[in-house]
Structure formats: structure tokens, C-alpha cells
Amino acid sequence: MLNDLRYAFRMLLKSPGFTGVAVLTLALGIGANTAIFSLIDAVMLKMLPVQNAEQLVLLNWASPKWATGILTNLSGNYWTDDSGRFTSTSFSYPAFRRIHDQNQVLSAVFAFADLGLNVNIDGQAELAAGQLVSGDYYRGLGIQAILGRTITAEDEKASGETPVAVISYGYWKRRFGLDPSVVGKSVNLNGVPFTIIGVTPAEFFGVQPGSSPDISIPITLQPQVATRWSSAGKPFIEAADTWWLQIMGRLKAGMSASQARTALDVLFQQGITADHASTVEQPLIPHIELTSGSKGLDSLRRQYSRPLFVLMATVGTILLIACVNVASLLLARAMVRQKEVAIRLALGSSRVRLIRQFMAESLLLGMMGGTLGLLFASWGTDLLVALIPEGETSDLFGLHASLHILAFTAAVSIGTGILFGLAPALRATRMDLTPVLKESRSASGGRSRLGLGKALVILQVSLSLLLLTGAGLFIRTLRNLESLDVGFNPEKILLFSLDPTQIGYSEHRTARLYQELVEGIESLPGVRSASFSMFGPISAAGWLTSVSLHGAPPQLGENPNISGLIVGPRFFETMEIPVLLGRSFGPQDLSNAPRVAMINQTLARLLFKGEDPLGKRVDCGSRKNIEVVGVARDAK
């Protein structure tokens, strides 16, 4: 085999033009496939870099519909599954404590929740991605600090002492330059002093692919660092009707997931019945479900799985076209080498031996294309990640060279070498020796080779037309999206965000800050109008609330929930959303003014059935007796 490879290498060097075209063609196809596989591996296949990840389970729950009387506020992931059930991975803190303290099926149970942090270190302020974690978070995952120590259950209970925080390796490198004296350093998080006690390993990014918290702090500090997180005057950590935590656990040895689910479901339902005895509706009580936690939370997989599989099918077709193209080149090259093959056969070489030599050339081409394809793949992966919203760096997905990717590239390279090389090798060794040795152009098998060549051309053109048609439809879709009427004018809008409550601003002080900001921005040259809102337009964030006529039962059927948005004065003028009836919000609606609301066309039609909505009063979640002062055009 080594002799065959050496000979194949010499033959390829004799035809540098053919070799260059073939290798470049294969490199583009293999590189595209490797780039997409890198994303698929990071998003869908890679296990969490923790001890025995296969033992981890993620807790979620499912209910036939919104759990009225049980669940008032929900923060986190929620969706409707294939059977129409309302599903979420969010739990209340009392539910977590009950499962943590009373379960007999999990060796460790831990909870966590994302938290934006305003960090002040030595007088320099910045924003950082944070998370609240329970005391068993690091123990349950089996993560040891590479410097200092991690958060423990004792840190949750500590009172009267300076709170502690653990930072990630990436934050340690970015903010502190890998300074080992960082342990023991004081930092200010959301206006509260903390002491850094440890640094996590470089490979550990948390439990949610695509989200890498910089700083972790004990969950019991939620009332101090997230003062805005409250429900009916209670901090989230005390509210049984506010579900905001994600929970994971590690199965005990010999315990199956189905056994654990049954035991945890009993605990969960007993807790709901105890916490909501007067309001619970039995059919609406959610049921616990368990999914594998070996790959962490699956929100990123749900978001990107379909696009990635579509891309994989597309680049797979491109690779197939490349293989057909190279096979056509090899077939043409084999016709040039007919006399060489005939002489070898005449001297007694077996057909199998010659096929092996031809395949050695094909495999060598495939491996050369795969090696160059790895370089193309690294460029392509960076480009793909840069195109993903909210993720311009490959670190977001943990994209690094791995054995998985190298094995995939090697397998694809060998597979393509066999795919495009086998048919030309078989054709090249099937001939009538006498006419070829006499240098006749009508060698036996010419017609069959011509037929194979035609078939390859037809296949290549067909696959290319398939891709071109798909690309055309895709461009048309993008054009349709670009011309979509979103209900507001997206041109010349500048967006930025801030949350002064993270550093202890009171409600009154926050309102004054927003007002001063809007006035200052409107005074800038070139600014026509300014306002503020709870969320940005066309964002993934949202506020789900119920709505009904004041003092009346819900009029929107079984699901009275609508999407709401809290906005400032001149919001509709700034976004250029037409007001169809009544008026929009103004400065007179701030502070202690009577509560007013604007609704869109769709809600006006559903709620008021053609009647004039102006002056009518509605209840919106916990906000009661709100006057409708305007109707705006539908907007996304």
C-alpha cells in the first residue's frame, strides 16, 4: 500500500493542473461540511465538560395549559410541545428546596438562574454575564476550581459576612490578566460588595451551550443583587407562585430516569397542593418530566437544530457535486492513461492490483482535499458564527478543534475518495487490450465510458440546478422578510439598553433618570425623537400577561394571555407606529397619574367586539382598572 501511495503521489505531481483543480474542488466541499459539522457538534452533540455527564438530568414540567391559580409569574424557557402542552424548565425556589431536601433518587440537586451584573472593580465599572447558583451547583457537576475554591452550601447560609463569588477562566483572563492574586479580591456587584474566592477551569462554560456566565454568586443573595425581582412585595426566592429557576440533578447509582421521574413528580405535586391549596385546579397541576442533562439546557439546540440540518443537507449536496466533478476529471484522465493500463495488464498485472493503484490516487486526493478543507472549515466556522445574532465569537459555542471534528473530516475525506474514485478505476481497467496497444481510438469499452461520462454530467447539472433553485427561493424569502411590514419604521433607529436597578436605583430615581436621559438625547443635534420601552422591537424578550374587561371574566377564551410592553412618552411617535384612535402616551401619564393603556387593532377587535374601546377599563395581570386611551396599528 505504501508503494501504491508513493506511486500515486508521483503521478499526481506529474499533473499539477489536474491535481490542483481536484484538491481545491474537494477542499471546498469537505471544508463546508466540516464547518457545519463543527457547529452541529458544538450545539447538538458535545457533552458538558463535567464528571460523568451522562448521569445528569434536567427537570422540566408540562401542563395542559397555563397553570391558573398556581403560576403567576414565569421567567425563563417555556414553549408548547408537539402535543399542545405548556412546557417549561422554570421552577420556584420553594419547589427547588423541597426537591433538594426530600428527594431519595438524586445524589445531588442544584439550581441556577441567569443574572445581569453591573461590576465595579477598583473604580472601573462594566457589565458582565452572571448567574445565581445553589450551594450544590459545583459539587453536583463535579467541577473543581483551578484557583481557590468554589461555592458551597455553607456560602448559601452565611450571614453577616462578605458574600462570595466565583469567576470563569475567560473572565479571569479578560479582566484580570490571569493574575493569581485575584482570589481574595473585593468587587462590587450590583452595588453589593463581594469577595472572589475561586476560578473555574478553562473548558467549563456552564450548563447552557451558547451562554457562558462570567461570575457566579450564591442564590440566596437574590434579594440583595436583584432587588427588582419581586412578586406581590416578595422577592422571587420567597414566592411560591413565581417560577424562575432551572434545576438539574445527578441520578443515584442504579436509579433509572423513569423511577426518578415518578418519585420527583409525587414530591412536586404535594408541594403545589400545599402551597396553593385554595386556588389549585387539579387538572392544571403540572407534572415533572426528566430529560438528559448530559448536554446541558437545550434552548440553543431547539433554536438552531433545523437551520443546521438544512445547512448540512446543502453542503452535503455541494460535496456530492464536487465528487461528481472530480470523478469526471478522473474518467477523462483515465482515457489518457489507457495505453499505460493496457501495457500493465499485458505484462501480467491483475485488474484488482491496478484498481488498488487508482484508488490510492483517489484516496490521496481525498486526504489532500480534507487537509486543505480543515483550513477552509476554520474560516467558514468563524464566518458562520459571526452571522449568528448575539454571537460574534466562536467562544460562544465553544468551537475548538476536537477529535470529533478531525474524525469527521478524515471519514469524509476517505469516503469521498472512494466515492469519486471507484467508478473511474473500474472503467479504466475494463478494456480490450489489442486495439489499445495498437493505439486505436476505438478501444473496447469506449462507449460505456462515454455513457458514464454523460451520466456524471447529467448528475452534476441536476444537483447544481437543485441548489440554484433552493438558493433562489432562499433569496426570495430574505427579500420577503426585508420588505415585511413590521408596523413601525425601522430606519434610523438607534437602540441601547441599561438597567439602573442593578446598582440600587429606587423606582423614583430610575424614573427620573429615564426622563433626564430622554430629554438629554432629544436635545442632541440630529435626534428627532426619543423614548424608552421595557424590551426592544423584534427581540426574543417578552412580557406575557392576562387581560380582561375590568370586573368581568376573561373574554379571550381559555388563554387570556397577551404580549404586553411598558413604554415611555412619545414611544409611538418615535417608532412611527400610527395611532388610529384616541391618543398616545405623554409626560402627563408618568409618576402618580391614573393608569392608562393603549391597545392594538387585534386586541380591540377581540376584546370589544366592534365597540368603541376609548374610555373602557381593563384589568391587566395584577394591574387593575386601567383606562384605554388609544388604539394603535398592529406592530410586531
XYZ file of C-alpha atoms in Angstrom:
636
model
C 0.000 0.000 0.000
C 2.895 2.371 0.760
C 4.313 1.648 -2.698
C 0.925 2.454 -4.217
C 0.759 5.758 -2.305
C 4.311 6.714 -3.358
C 3.476 5.943 -6.977
C 0.172 7.824 -6.734
C 1.996 10.852 -5.307
C 4.487 10.837 -8.208
C 1.669 10.556 -10.761
C -0.217 13.478 -9.186
C 2.947 15.610 -9.222
C 3.242 14.973 -12.965
C -0.174 16.570 -13.477
C -0.109 19.680 -11.234
C -3.032 21.343 -13.046
C -5.326 18.361 -12.629
C -4.185 17.810 -9.024
C -4.690 21.466 -8.057
C -8.206 21.629 -9.507
C -9.235 18.315 -7.930
C -7.800 19.137 -4.475
C -9.297 22.644 -4.437
C -12.703 21.305 -5.508
C -12.682 18.672 -2.787
C -11.314 21.110 -0.193
C -14.236 23.470 -0.730
C -16.771 20.645 -0.373
C -15.093 18.977 2.600
C -14.376 22.329 4.268
C -18.023 23.402 4.040
C -19.181 20.102 5.535
C -16.598 20.278 8.320
C -17.595 23.866 9.173
C -21.270 22.942 9.522
C -20.412 19.756 11.429
C -18.318 21.859 13.848
C -21.425 23.855 14.710
C -23.584 20.723 14.939
C -21.001 19.102 17.206
C -20.824 22.144 19.497
C -24.569 22.783 19.626
C -26.107 19.306 19.472
C -23.554 16.562 20.102
C -20.974 17.800 22.593
C -21.327 16.612 26.177
C -20.891 19.018 29.067
C -17.247 19.121 30.215
C -18.118 17.760 33.670
C -17.691 14.478 35.534
C -19.961 11.646 34.318
C -22.209 13.959 32.305
C -24.415 11.023 31.313
C -25.750 10.848 34.909
C -27.168 14.394 34.795
C -30.888 15.051 34.314
C -32.704 18.318 33.658
C -36.049 18.858 35.366
C -38.950 20.373 33.442
C -42.715 20.270 33.769
C -45.739 20.072 31.493
C -49.351 21.178 31.952
C -52.379 21.049 29.610
C -52.355 24.864 29.599
C -51.224 27.829 31.677
C -51.433 26.770 35.319
C -54.005 29.309 36.516
C -54.032 29.722 40.308
C -50.589 28.126 40.617
C -48.318 30.172 38.424
C -48.454 33.987 38.434
C -45.023 34.901 37.063
C -42.807 32.831 34.777
C -39.269 33.805 33.888
C -37.151 31.559 31.700
C -37.705 29.000 28.976
C -41.234 27.965 28.061
C -42.802 26.521 24.928
C -45.692 24.441 23.636
C -44.694 20.860 22.865
C -45.910 18.685 19.977
C -48.983 17.572 21.919
C -50.025 21.162 22.714
C -48.994 21.116 26.370
C -47.449 24.137 28.056
C -43.889 23.173 28.995
C -41.124 24.951 30.877
C -37.829 24.392 32.696
C -38.569 27.101 35.294
C -39.386 26.325 38.942
C -39.956 28.315 42.102
C -37.308 28.407 44.808
C -39.618 26.741 47.403
C -40.177 23.875 44.921
C -36.409 23.531 44.480
C -35.804 23.434 48.241
C -38.451 20.743 48.675
C -36.931 18.572 45.944
C -33.400 19.220 47.232
C -34.193 18.341 50.838
C -36.656 15.467 50.457
C -35.788 13.523 47.302
C -34.345 9.998 47.592
C -33.424 9.429 43.925
C -30.820 12.094 43.128
C -27.359 12.200 44.680
C -27.147 15.943 44.016
C -29.718 18.611 43.120
C -28.741 22.143 42.153
C -30.421 25.240 40.754
C -29.263 28.247 38.775
C -30.610 31.377 37.068
C -29.056 33.971 34.749
C -28.459 37.424 36.197
C -27.055 40.561 34.551
C -24.375 42.181 36.697
C -23.007 45.688 36.966
C -19.426 45.099 38.078
C -17.239 47.716 39.737
C -13.606 46.761 40.261
C -11.160 49.350 41.578
C -13.460 52.138 40.433
C -13.878 50.766 36.888
C -17.432 49.739 36.005
C -18.557 47.271 33.348
C -21.365 44.847 32.581
C -20.876 41.096 32.990
C -22.924 37.954 32.498
C -23.697 36.416 35.869
C -25.670 33.629 37.419
C -27.169 32.736 40.768
C -26.282 29.189 41.839
C -27.228 26.956 44.725
C -24.607 25.552 47.068
C -24.543 22.146 45.338
C -24.029 23.569 41.835
C -20.307 22.865 41.514
C -20.359 19.703 43.637
C -23.223 18.288 41.588
C -21.374 18.963 38.333
C -18.083 17.688 39.714
C -16.235 20.939 38.945
C -13.149 21.844 40.964
C -11.652 25.330 40.973
C -8.245 25.702 39.325
C -7.575 28.558 41.727
C -9.134 28.978 45.164
C -12.418 27.143 45.763
C -15.991 27.018 44.502
C -19.283 27.996 46.152
C -20.614 25.506 48.711
C -23.795 25.057 50.732
C -22.156 26.923 53.613
C -21.853 30.021 51.426
C -25.632 29.961 50.923
C -26.211 30.054 54.666
C -23.529 32.601 55.561
C -24.965 35.752 57.102
C -23.220 38.867 58.316
C -20.138 38.026 56.238
C -18.975 39.454 52.932
C -20.680 37.431 50.152
C -18.503 35.318 47.872
C -18.261 34.980 44.103
C -16.607 32.578 41.645
C -15.380 33.809 38.261
C -14.864 31.934 34.995
C -11.455 31.357 33.422
C -12.415 33.586 30.483
C -13.329 36.480 32.767
C -10.185 35.926 34.832
C -8.091 36.160 31.664
C -10.006 39.088 30.137
C -10.434 41.252 33.236
C -7.511 40.275 35.481
C -4.855 39.057 33.019
C -4.613 35.650 34.781
C -3.333 37.350 37.941
C -3.213 34.626 40.656
C -3.783 37.226 43.375
C -7.385 37.604 42.193
C -8.528 35.220 44.967
C -9.500 37.375 47.915
C -10.020 40.476 45.790
C -13.069 42.636 46.556
C -15.510 43.522 43.791
C -18.821 45.348 43.747
C -21.707 43.526 42.054
C -24.967 45.433 41.579
C -23.982 47.702 44.443
C -23.141 44.848 46.848
C -19.517 44.084 47.933
C -18.276 40.540 47.164
C -15.044 38.617 47.604
C -13.722 36.456 44.764
C -12.950 33.000 46.154
C -12.126 30.943 43.056
C -11.703 30.480 39.291
C -13.314 27.658 37.300
C -11.452 25.596 34.633
C -10.980 26.996 31.127
C -13.086 24.288 29.471
C -16.104 24.802 31.755
C -18.614 27.227 30.212
C -21.606 26.457 32.443
C -24.582 24.229 31.682
C -26.105 26.114 28.764
C -24.253 25.979 25.431
C -24.114 29.465 23.960
C -24.158 31.172 27.357
C -21.022 31.471 29.459
C -21.508 33.249 32.812
C -18.577 35.369 33.915
C -19.449 35.468 37.626
C -21.441 33.095 39.847
C -22.858 34.036 43.252
C -24.987 32.203 45.871
C -28.663 32.043 45.019
C -29.762 33.203 48.467
C -28.431 36.682 47.652
C -31.156 37.301 45.063
C -32.985 39.897 47.223
C -29.776 41.951 47.553
C -28.412 41.784 43.984
C -31.713 41.639 42.050
C -33.968 43.963 44.013
C -36.364 44.335 41.090
C -37.089 40.597 41.125
C -40.158 40.630 43.350
C -43.761 39.476 43.158
C -46.536 40.976 45.304
C -43.894 42.528 47.542
C -41.962 39.258 47.987
C -38.528 38.584 46.473
C -38.547 35.761 43.932
C -36.743 33.488 46.359
C -39.741 33.587 48.734
C -42.583 33.485 46.182
C -44.164 30.091 45.515
C -46.106 31.442 42.508
C -43.018 32.851 40.727
C -41.118 30.255 38.703
C -37.669 31.399 37.569
C -35.055 28.740 38.407
C -33.647 25.903 36.328
C -32.996 22.663 38.223
C -30.605 19.821 37.390
C -29.683 16.699 39.309
C -27.449 13.648 39.215
C -29.053 10.196 39.326
C -28.029 7.872 42.122
C -26.241 4.684 41.135
C -28.691 2.092 39.831
C -31.541 4.595 39.562
C -33.318 4.884 36.200
C -34.720 8.140 34.840
C -38.289 6.784 34.895
C -38.029 5.784 38.573
C -36.616 9.191 39.444
C -39.362 10.991 37.498
C -42.115 9.144 39.353
C -40.627 9.927 42.767
C -39.959 13.574 41.956
C -43.431 14.049 40.479
C -45.011 12.958 43.771
C -42.873 15.471 45.713
C -43.603 18.229 43.209
C -47.370 17.761 43.229
C -47.514 17.502 47.023
C -45.694 20.823 47.227
C -48.040 22.531 44.759
C -51.086 21.287 46.662
C -49.617 22.556 49.933
C -48.617 25.976 48.535
C -51.804 26.601 46.553
C -54.489 24.670 48.425
C -57.181 27.320 47.913
C -56.516 28.130 44.237
C -55.250 24.926 42.636
C -57.253 23.269 39.869
C -56.422 19.558 39.860
C -56.344 19.122 36.044
C -53.887 22.008 35.722
C -51.291 20.716 38.198
C -48.079 20.324 36.194
C -46.239 17.005 36.030
C -42.494 16.640 36.390
C -40.582 15.344 33.388
C -36.898 14.487 33.090
C -34.652 14.944 30.101
C -30.990 14.123 29.755
C -28.764 16.832 31.155
C -25.581 15.439 29.620
C -25.558 18.222 27.018
C -26.944 20.945 29.265
C -30.022 23.062 28.576
C -31.417 22.506 25.097
C -32.665 26.016 24.207
C -29.769 26.505 21.782
C -30.427 23.098 20.189
C -34.125 23.905 19.715
C -33.235 27.245 18.168
C -30.566 26.085 15.734
C -31.175 22.377 15.061
C -33.387 22.828 11.978
C -31.216 25.523 10.315
C -28.103 23.440 10.952
C -29.626 20.297 9.434
C -30.770 22.293 6.401
C -27.248 23.665 6.020
C -25.793 20.165 6.421
C -28.024 18.836 3.649
C -26.999 21.768 1.452
C -23.244 21.402 1.931
C -23.644 17.629 1.581
C -25.091 18.236 -1.873
C -22.190 20.570 -2.640
C -19.736 17.838 -1.650
C -21.591 15.359 -3.858
C -21.271 17.779 -6.786
C -17.549 18.098 -6.036
C -17.185 14.308 -6.029
C -19.011 14.012 -9.366
C -16.818 16.762 -10.795
C -13.599 15.055 -9.686
C -14.921 11.692 -10.923
C -15.428 13.272 -14.367
C -11.854 14.587 -14.265
C -10.523 11.150 -13.256
C -12.540 9.500 -16.013
C -11.043 11.858 -18.608
C -7.591 11.277 -17.139
C -8.103 7.518 -17.270
C -8.787 7.694 -21.010
C -5.434 9.456 -21.475
C -3.742 6.681 -19.471
C -5.354 3.828 -21.430
C -2.130 2.698 -23.049
C -0.276 2.667 -19.716
C -3.015 0.489 -18.204
C -3.049 -1.814 -21.239
C 0.725 -2.363 -21.013
C 0.460 -3.180 -17.304
C -2.332 -5.674 -17.972
C -0.372 -7.194 -20.852
C 2.656 -7.668 -18.580
C 0.530 -9.707 -16.193
C -0.703 -7.189 -13.681
C -4.101 -8.151 -12.251
C -7.111 -5.905 -12.619
C -7.516 -5.796 -8.816
C -3.915 -4.597 -8.462
C -4.500 -1.752 -10.914
C -7.789 -0.784 -9.286
C -5.915 -0.563 -5.999
C -3.389 1.812 -7.538
C -6.135 4.002 -8.969
C -7.904 4.011 -5.609
C -4.650 5.001 -3.906
C -4.587 8.113 -6.109
C -8.234 8.862 -5.292
C -7.701 8.413 -1.556
C -4.598 10.606 -1.687
C -6.591 13.305 -3.466
C -9.319 12.962 -0.830
C -6.873 13.279 2.069
C -5.152 16.278 0.474
C -8.546 17.872 -0.070
C -9.516 17.099 3.526
C -6.312 18.643 4.912
C -6.875 21.856 2.955
C -10.570 21.624 3.817
C -9.747 21.905 7.549
C -8.237 25.320 6.848
C -11.318 26.378 4.867
C -13.515 24.993 7.660
C -11.863 27.171 10.313
C -12.501 30.270 8.197
C -16.040 29.166 7.378
C -16.895 28.425 11.013
C -15.761 31.879 12.123
C -17.877 33.414 9.373
C -20.957 31.379 10.302
C -20.697 32.248 13.995
C -20.218 35.929 13.129
C -23.524 35.790 11.224
C -25.413 34.364 14.212
C -27.235 37.103 16.166
C -25.844 37.822 19.625
C -22.731 35.762 18.988
C -19.760 37.200 17.089
C -17.088 34.942 18.610
C -16.540 31.244 18.323
C -16.111 31.072 22.111
C -19.884 31.461 22.426
C -20.349 27.952 21.039
C -17.136 26.522 22.438
C -15.834 25.878 18.922
C -12.426 24.286 19.166
C -10.579 21.618 17.216
C -11.577 18.252 18.639
C -11.182 14.565 17.883
C -14.828 14.522 16.750
C -14.135 17.101 14.047
C -10.857 15.503 12.961
C -12.517 12.081 12.787
C -15.399 13.519 10.773
C -13.030 15.200 8.327
C -10.951 12.035 7.936
C -14.067 9.926 7.370
C -15.449 12.357 4.808
C -12.085 12.541 3.023
C -11.771 8.757 2.783
C -15.433 8.384 1.853
C -15.211 10.949 -0.929
C -12.018 9.354 -2.214
C -13.818 6.035 -2.551
C -16.964 7.664 -3.944
C -15.363 9.567 -6.814
C -12.527 7.121 -7.467
C -14.196 3.721 -7.678
C -16.194 4.115 -10.893
C -13.299 5.620 -12.946
C -10.960 2.895 -11.608
C -13.337 0.132 -12.657
C -13.857 1.691 -16.100
C -10.149 2.340 -16.657
C -9.247 -1.332 -16.111
C -12.005 -2.764 -18.283
C -10.731 -2.710 -21.878
C -9.818 -4.742 -24.931
C -6.005 -4.753 -24.883
C -5.276 -5.323 -28.603
C -6.843 -2.135 -30.050
C -5.369 -0.010 -27.252
C -1.869 -1.406 -27.716
C -2.202 -0.695 -31.462
C -3.046 2.909 -30.468
C -6.544 2.549 -31.892
C -9.050 5.223 -30.763
C -11.919 2.761 -30.859
C -10.886 0.756 -27.865
C -13.389 -1.606 -26.419
C -15.336 -0.062 -23.558
C -15.201 3.460 -25.028
C -18.927 3.570 -25.443
C -19.527 2.528 -21.867
C -17.048 5.150 -20.654
C -18.802 7.747 -22.751
C -22.081 6.639 -21.211
C -20.639 7.005 -17.696
C -19.315 10.452 -18.566
C -22.743 11.528 -19.762
C -24.321 10.182 -16.592
C -21.848 12.122 -14.447
C -22.544 15.336 -16.369
C -26.308 14.863 -16.020
C -25.956 14.183 -12.304
C -23.732 17.212 -11.772
C -26.065 19.546 -13.687
C -29.124 18.154 -11.883
C -27.610 18.663 -8.432
C -26.435 22.148 -9.390
C -29.919 23.095 -10.595
C -31.340 21.775 -7.318
C -29.005 24.009 -5.322
C -29.606 27.007 -7.578
C -33.366 26.610 -7.207
C -33.055 26.384 -3.431
C -30.754 29.424 -3.368
C -33.224 31.386 -5.473
C -36.101 30.539 -3.137
C -33.957 31.419 -0.140
C -33.072 34.828 -1.606
C -36.754 35.396 -2.309
C -37.544 34.562 1.327
C -34.918 37.044 2.527
C -36.386 39.687 0.245
C -39.862 38.992 1.626
C -38.533 39.312 5.181
C -36.777 42.551 4.293
C -39.988 44.028 2.899
C -42.157 42.683 5.738
C -44.428 45.308 7.267
C -43.398 45.238 10.937
C -45.776 48.049 11.847
C -43.074 50.596 12.716
C -40.366 52.389 10.776
C -37.057 50.580 11.443
C -34.955 53.163 9.595
C -32.638 55.470 11.553
C -33.443 53.949 14.949
C -30.601 53.670 17.459
C -31.108 51.241 20.355
C -29.239 50.870 23.628
C -30.129 49.302 26.961
C -29.423 49.872 30.646
C -30.779 48.718 33.980
C -30.038 51.157 36.818
C -31.870 48.949 39.324
C -28.834 46.641 39.238
C -26.864 49.221 41.224
C -29.619 50.008 43.689
C -31.620 52.748 41.966
C -35.053 53.136 43.516
C -38.183 53.236 41.376
C -38.463 57.002 41.741
C -34.778 57.571 40.984
C -34.936 55.242 37.968
C -37.947 57.093 36.550
C -36.150 60.421 36.961
C -33.015 59.020 35.286
C -35.021 57.808 32.269
C -36.730 61.177 31.956
C -33.411 63.036 32.111
C -31.875 60.657 29.561
C -34.738 61.129 27.110
C -34.570 64.927 27.479
C -30.790 64.904 27.030
C -30.915 62.638 23.978
C -33.670 64.684 22.344
C -31.514 67.803 22.714
C -28.694 66.234 20.668
C -28.286 67.534 17.089
C -29.864 65.168 14.580
C -32.160 63.467 17.092
C -35.795 63.900 16.099
C -37.449 61.964 18.920
C -36.562 59.638 21.811
C -38.419 57.303 24.146
C -37.933 54.059 26.078
C -39.540 50.633 26.435
C -39.138 47.511 28.535
C -37.938 45.474 25.514
C -36.551 46.324 22.117
C -38.591 45.723 18.934
C -38.342 42.268 17.291
C -36.473 40.878 20.293
C -36.607 37.464 21.923
C -37.733 39.040 25.203
C -41.366 39.476 26.133
C -43.912 40.060 28.866
C -46.809 37.618 28.937
C -49.842 38.776 30.915
C -53.593 38.240 31.109
C -56.159 40.859 30.063
C -59.918 41.207 30.575
C -62.574 43.860 30.952
C -62.450 45.390 34.409
C -64.501 43.334 36.834
C -65.514 40.782 34.167
C -64.331 37.225 33.482
C -61.786 36.675 30.680
C -63.209 37.291 27.191
C -60.371 35.715 25.208
C -61.324 32.072 25.797
C -59.197 29.589 27.694
C -55.978 31.502 27.102
C -56.468 35.159 28.088
C -52.732 35.901 27.813
C -51.401 38.642 25.589
C -47.995 40.175 24.942
C -47.522 43.444 26.790
C -44.969 46.231 26.619
C -44.267 49.030 29.094
C -43.222 52.179 27.219
C -42.463 55.841 27.826
C -43.939 59.067 26.428
C -43.725 59.616 22.661
C -42.931 55.942 22.096
C -45.404 55.638 19.227
C -44.172 58.864 17.626
C -40.546 57.746 17.948
C -41.239 54.304 16.437
C -43.647 55.879 13.917
C -46.467 53.497 14.839
C -49.744 55.113 13.667
C -52.309 55.854 16.390
C -55.720 55.050 14.878
C -57.981 56.131 17.741
C -57.502 58.347 20.763
C -54.053 59.476 21.817
C -50.623 58.101 22.660
C -48.740 58.427 25.932
C -47.350 61.753 27.080
C -45.453 63.181 30.065
C -48.769 63.592 31.899
C -49.080 59.780 32.137
C -45.949 59.326 34.256
C -45.497 59.228 38.022
C -48.739 59.190 40.046
C -51.117 59.784 37.137
C -54.126 57.470 36.632
C -53.206 54.201 34.929
C -53.788 54.217 31.182
C -53.123 51.767 28.356
C -53.026 51.620 24.588
C -54.097 48.511 22.698
C -53.572 47.396 19.139
C -56.165 46.693 16.456
C -56.267 42.947 17.080
C -56.905 43.208 20.818
C -59.519 45.937 20.241
C -61.376 43.602 17.880
C -61.138 40.558 20.164
C -61.907 42.299 23.435
C -64.506 44.899 22.458
C -66.254 43.174 19.527
C -66.532 46.310 17.373
C -67.432 48.727 20.189
C -65.505 51.939 20.765
C -62.742 50.954 23.259
C -61.822 54.514 24.271
C -62.592 55.167 27.908
C -63.226 51.484 28.669
C -61.390 49.933 31.589
C -59.411 46.692 31.625
C -57.516 44.515 34.097
C -54.002 43.539 33.018
C -52.484 40.901 35.278
C -52.049 42.419 38.735
C -52.663 45.919 37.338
C -56.392 46.672 37.728
C -58.807 49.314 36.428
C -56.683 50.674 33.573
C -58.282 53.133 31.143
C -57.860 52.541 27.398
C -56.835 55.901 25.875
C -55.792 54.847 22.375
C -55.708 52.195 19.669
C -52.505 51.742 17.661
C -51.889 49.927 14.436
C -50.721 46.324 14.817
C -46.932 46.108 15.104
C -44.513 43.294 15.753
